[in-house]
């Protein structure tokens, strides 16, 4: 008699079968290529409730099961001030995916809701601080975030267009404020379009950012965020150059410093004249 799979097991099968090439393989490749997980690590997998972090949590759970490198992990959910509907949706999805989550509360939305300048930057900074703090309290040495391939590309282009600098997003980063803590990005090589396809295939519904700056009325009034503009720009460019994202991604691995007029490393700025 054929064993009936639970919903979570069906989701896992979709990852290793239907989306093996698009999701599982690039996830494992990133973990190995960038040496994101080491023996003895205790990792806080951070779940915001969106599609990216929920997929990350499922992938990490599966990796721990199959990996030859022993590591520990917890699934950490920060509540920045979600309404009851969104919080319940996170709990429901965690139950469906059989993820044993730990939730802690903060007042981030209350604080950022009163700020007019750079609220998204402040929110991201506060979230990161809370996650490091709570992870460290629980004996973790790493936090895992759900930034994916598309985030890497968009961040790079945004930095050039709006920040007047060539700046990337690296796969792992040592914390400067929390000694011994490190941030890792295991979805670094996974495309957002594939995450969306996986979500729809499994009939899953995840929350969005859930703050006022992504509210439909706010977006209609302001035109949305700069990241949204970059997403649309890249989408247009892909029509004539389907490999443009891959080219941008590869360029981050092949930087020729000798051709740059200036660069900055470890907080210090240099000019090509210093080596001319």
C-alpha positions as a printed Julia matrix, in Angstrom:
276×3 Matrix{Float64}:
  0.0    0.0     0.0
  1.39   3.38   -1.03
  2.22   5.63    1.94
  0.3    8.91    1.92
  2.55  11.93    2.3
  1.84  14.83    4.62
  1.59  18.3     3.07
  5.08  19.16    4.34
  6.48  16.0     2.76
  4.8   16.87   -0.54
  6.43  20.31   -0.38
  9.8   18.71    0.28
  9.31  16.4    -2.69
  8.54  19.39   -4.91
 11.88  20.87   -3.87
 13.95  17.74   -4.55
 12.02  16.64   -7.66
 10.2   19.3    -9.68
 12.36  22.24   -8.55
 15.6   20.4    -7.94
 17.46  22.23  -10.72
 15.97  25.63   -9.93
 16.0   25.6    -6.1
 17.65  22.65   -4.35
 20.81  22.44   -6.47
 21.65  26.2    -6.41
 20.9   26.29   -2.68
 23.32  23.45   -1.94
 25.86  24.91   -4.39
 25.84  28.27   -2.57
 26.29  26.6     0.83
 29.32  24.71   -0.48
 30.84  27.37   -2.76
 30.79  30.13   -0.16
 31.42  27.84    2.84
 28.32  29.08    4.65
 27.96  26.22    7.14
 30.67  24.62    9.24
 30.68  21.68   11.61
 29.4   22.67   15.03
 27.51  25.76   13.85
 24.32  26.72   15.64
 22.27  28.76   13.2
 19.21  30.94   13.75
 17.17  30.67   10.56
 15.28  33.96   10.52
 11.69  33.85    9.28
  9.85  37.05    8.37
  6.82  35.18    7.12
  7.39  35.92    3.45
  8.0   33.39    0.68
 11.8   33.73    0.73
 12.39  33.13    4.43
  9.83  30.33    4.6
 11.49  28.52    1.71
 14.88  29.1     3.31
 13.65  27.54    6.55
 12.37  24.46    4.72
 15.62  24.1     2.77
 17.72  24.42    5.92
 15.57  21.83    7.68
 16.1   19.42    4.8
 19.81  20.17    4.57
 20.32  19.38    8.25
 18.67  16.03    7.63
 20.87  15.12    4.65
 24.12  16.98    5.3
 27.36  15.25    6.17
 28.35  18.39    8.09
 26.65  18.28   11.52
 25.1   21.56   12.65
 22.28  22.77   14.88
 19.59  25.31   14.09
 16.51  27.07   15.41
 13.74  28.76   13.43
 13.39  32.28   14.73
 10.41  34.53   13.97
 10.57  38.18   14.92
  7.22  39.93   15.33
  7.91  43.61   14.52
  4.28  44.5    15.18
  2.26  42.36   12.77
 -1.5   42.48   12.99
 -3.25  39.35   14.2
 -4.1   38.16   10.68
 -0.49  38.23    9.5
  0.86  36.65   12.66
 -1.69  33.85   12.41
 -0.73  33.31    8.76
  2.9   32.82    9.78
  1.91  30.31   12.46
 -0.36  28.48   10.02
  2.37  28.21    7.38
  4.91  27.04    9.94
  2.5   24.31   11.03
  1.8   23.29    7.41
  5.52  23.09    6.64
  6.28  21.39    9.99
  8.69  24.11   11.1
  9.13  24.4    14.91
  9.28  28.2    15.15
 10.18  30.41   18.1
  8.49  33.86   18.12
  9.68  36.98   19.93
  8.02  40.42   19.94
  9.43  43.89   19.18
  7.98  47.38   18.66
  9.76  48.11   15.37
  6.64  49.04   13.39
  5.6   51.51   16.11
  8.98  53.24   15.89
  9.44  53.26   12.11
  5.82  54.32   11.6
  6.7   57.68   13.15
  9.72  58.27   10.89
  9.43  60.08    7.57
 13.03  59.82    6.3
 14.49  56.42    5.38
 11.99  54.27    7.36
 12.91  51.12    5.39
 16.61  51.58    6.21
 15.81  52.07    9.9
 13.48  49.07    9.92
 16.09  46.82    8.32
 18.77  48.0    10.74
 16.56  47.45   13.79
 15.44  44.04   12.57
 19.04  42.95   12.06
 20.01  44.09   15.56
 17.11  42.29   17.22
 17.82  39.09   15.29
 21.51  39.1    16.22
 20.64  39.75   19.87
 17.99  37.04   20.13
 20.11  34.52   18.2
 23.12  35.15   20.42
 20.94  34.74   23.53
 19.98  31.31   22.23
 23.58  30.22   21.76
 23.77  30.72   18.0
 26.87  31.85   16.13
 25.12  32.56   12.82
 21.87  33.97   11.49
 20.55  32.89    8.08
 18.54  35.39    6.03
 16.44  34.85    2.92
 18.21  37.19    0.49
 18.23  35.57   -2.95
 19.92  35.95   -6.35
 17.5   38.67   -7.47
 18.15  40.69   -4.28
 21.86  40.57   -5.05
 21.32  41.92   -8.57
 18.85  44.63   -7.54
 21.03  45.81   -4.64
 24.02  46.13   -6.97
 22.11  48.2    -9.53
 20.43  50.34   -6.84
 23.79  51.19   -5.28
 25.08  52.41   -8.64
 21.95  54.3    -9.71
 20.97  55.86   -6.38
 24.01  55.51   -4.1
 26.73  56.6    -6.53
 28.83  53.55   -5.74
 29.59  50.06   -6.98
 28.54  47.88   -4.06
 27.44  44.28   -3.88
 25.83  41.94   -1.35
 28.2   39.19   -0.24
 27.07  35.64    0.75
 28.27  35.93    4.34
 29.23  38.75    6.64
 30.83  38.98   10.07
 28.96  41.19   12.52
 30.8   44.28   13.72
 28.49  44.78   16.72
 27.97  41.21   17.94
 31.25  39.44   18.53
 31.47  35.95   17.1
 28.25  36.33   15.12
 27.97  35.91   11.36
 25.23  36.45    8.77
 24.8   33.93    5.93
 22.64  34.02    2.79
 22.02  30.41    1.62
 19.54  31.49   -1.12
 22.29  33.53   -2.78
 22.05  31.57   -6.07
 18.27  31.01   -6.13
 16.19  33.2    -8.47
 13.08  34.94   -7.14
 11.0   33.82  -10.14
 11.69  30.21   -9.18
 10.68  30.87   -5.59
  7.41  32.37   -6.82
  6.81  29.37   -9.11
  7.45  26.96   -6.21
  5.05  28.93   -3.99
  2.27  28.79   -6.58
  2.87  25.13   -7.36
  2.28  24.22   -3.71
 -0.67  26.6    -3.28
  1.07  28.45   -0.46
  0.14  31.97    0.68
  2.7   34.03    2.55
  2.57  37.52    4.01
  4.2   40.53    2.39
  6.31  43.08    4.27
  3.12  44.04    6.19
  4.18  47.6     7.05
  2.49  50.79    5.85
  5.18  51.42    3.23
  4.06  48.37    1.23
  0.38  48.97    1.83
 -1.53  49.16   -1.49
 -2.81  52.7    -0.83
  0.66  53.97    0.11
  2.24  52.41   -2.98
 -0.48  53.89   -5.21
  0.1   57.32   -3.7
  3.93  57.31   -3.83
  4.6   55.07   -6.82
  6.3   52.39   -4.74
  9.92  51.9    -3.8
 13.2   52.31   -5.66
 13.66  48.54   -5.51
 10.39  48.12   -7.38
 11.68  50.52  -10.05
 14.85  48.45  -10.44
 12.85  45.21  -10.65
 10.83  46.65  -13.51
 13.95  48.0   -15.24
 15.69  44.61  -15.12
 12.52  42.92  -16.34
 12.5   45.24  -19.38
 16.22  44.71  -20.07
 15.74  40.93  -19.97
 13.43  41.18  -22.97
 16.4   42.03  -25.19
 19.12  40.38  -23.08
 17.83  37.28  -21.22
 21.26  36.76  -19.59
 21.59  40.23  -18.1
 21.07  39.07  -14.49
 23.67  36.34  -14.89
 26.11  38.88  -16.35
 25.64  41.25  -13.41
 26.01  38.38  -10.93
 29.18  37.08  -12.59
 30.66  40.59  -12.7
 30.54  40.67   -8.9
 32.91  37.7    -8.91
 35.27  39.25  -11.47
 36.03  42.77  -10.28
 39.15  44.26  -11.92
 40.37  46.78   -9.35
 43.18  47.96  -11.63
 40.57  49.56  -13.9
 38.82  51.56  -11.13
 39.58  55.22  -10.47
 38.86  54.72   -6.78
 37.83  52.02   -4.35
 37.19  51.54   -0.64
 38.21  48.64    1.57
 38.08  48.19    5.36
 36.81  51.74    5.75
 39.68  53.37    3.88
 39.45  55.01    0.46
 42.08  54.6    -2.24
 42.74  56.29   -5.58
 44.32  54.73   -8.67
 46.96  57.43   -8.22
 48.18  55.68   -5.05
 49.45  52.84   -7.25
 50.07  54.71  -10.49
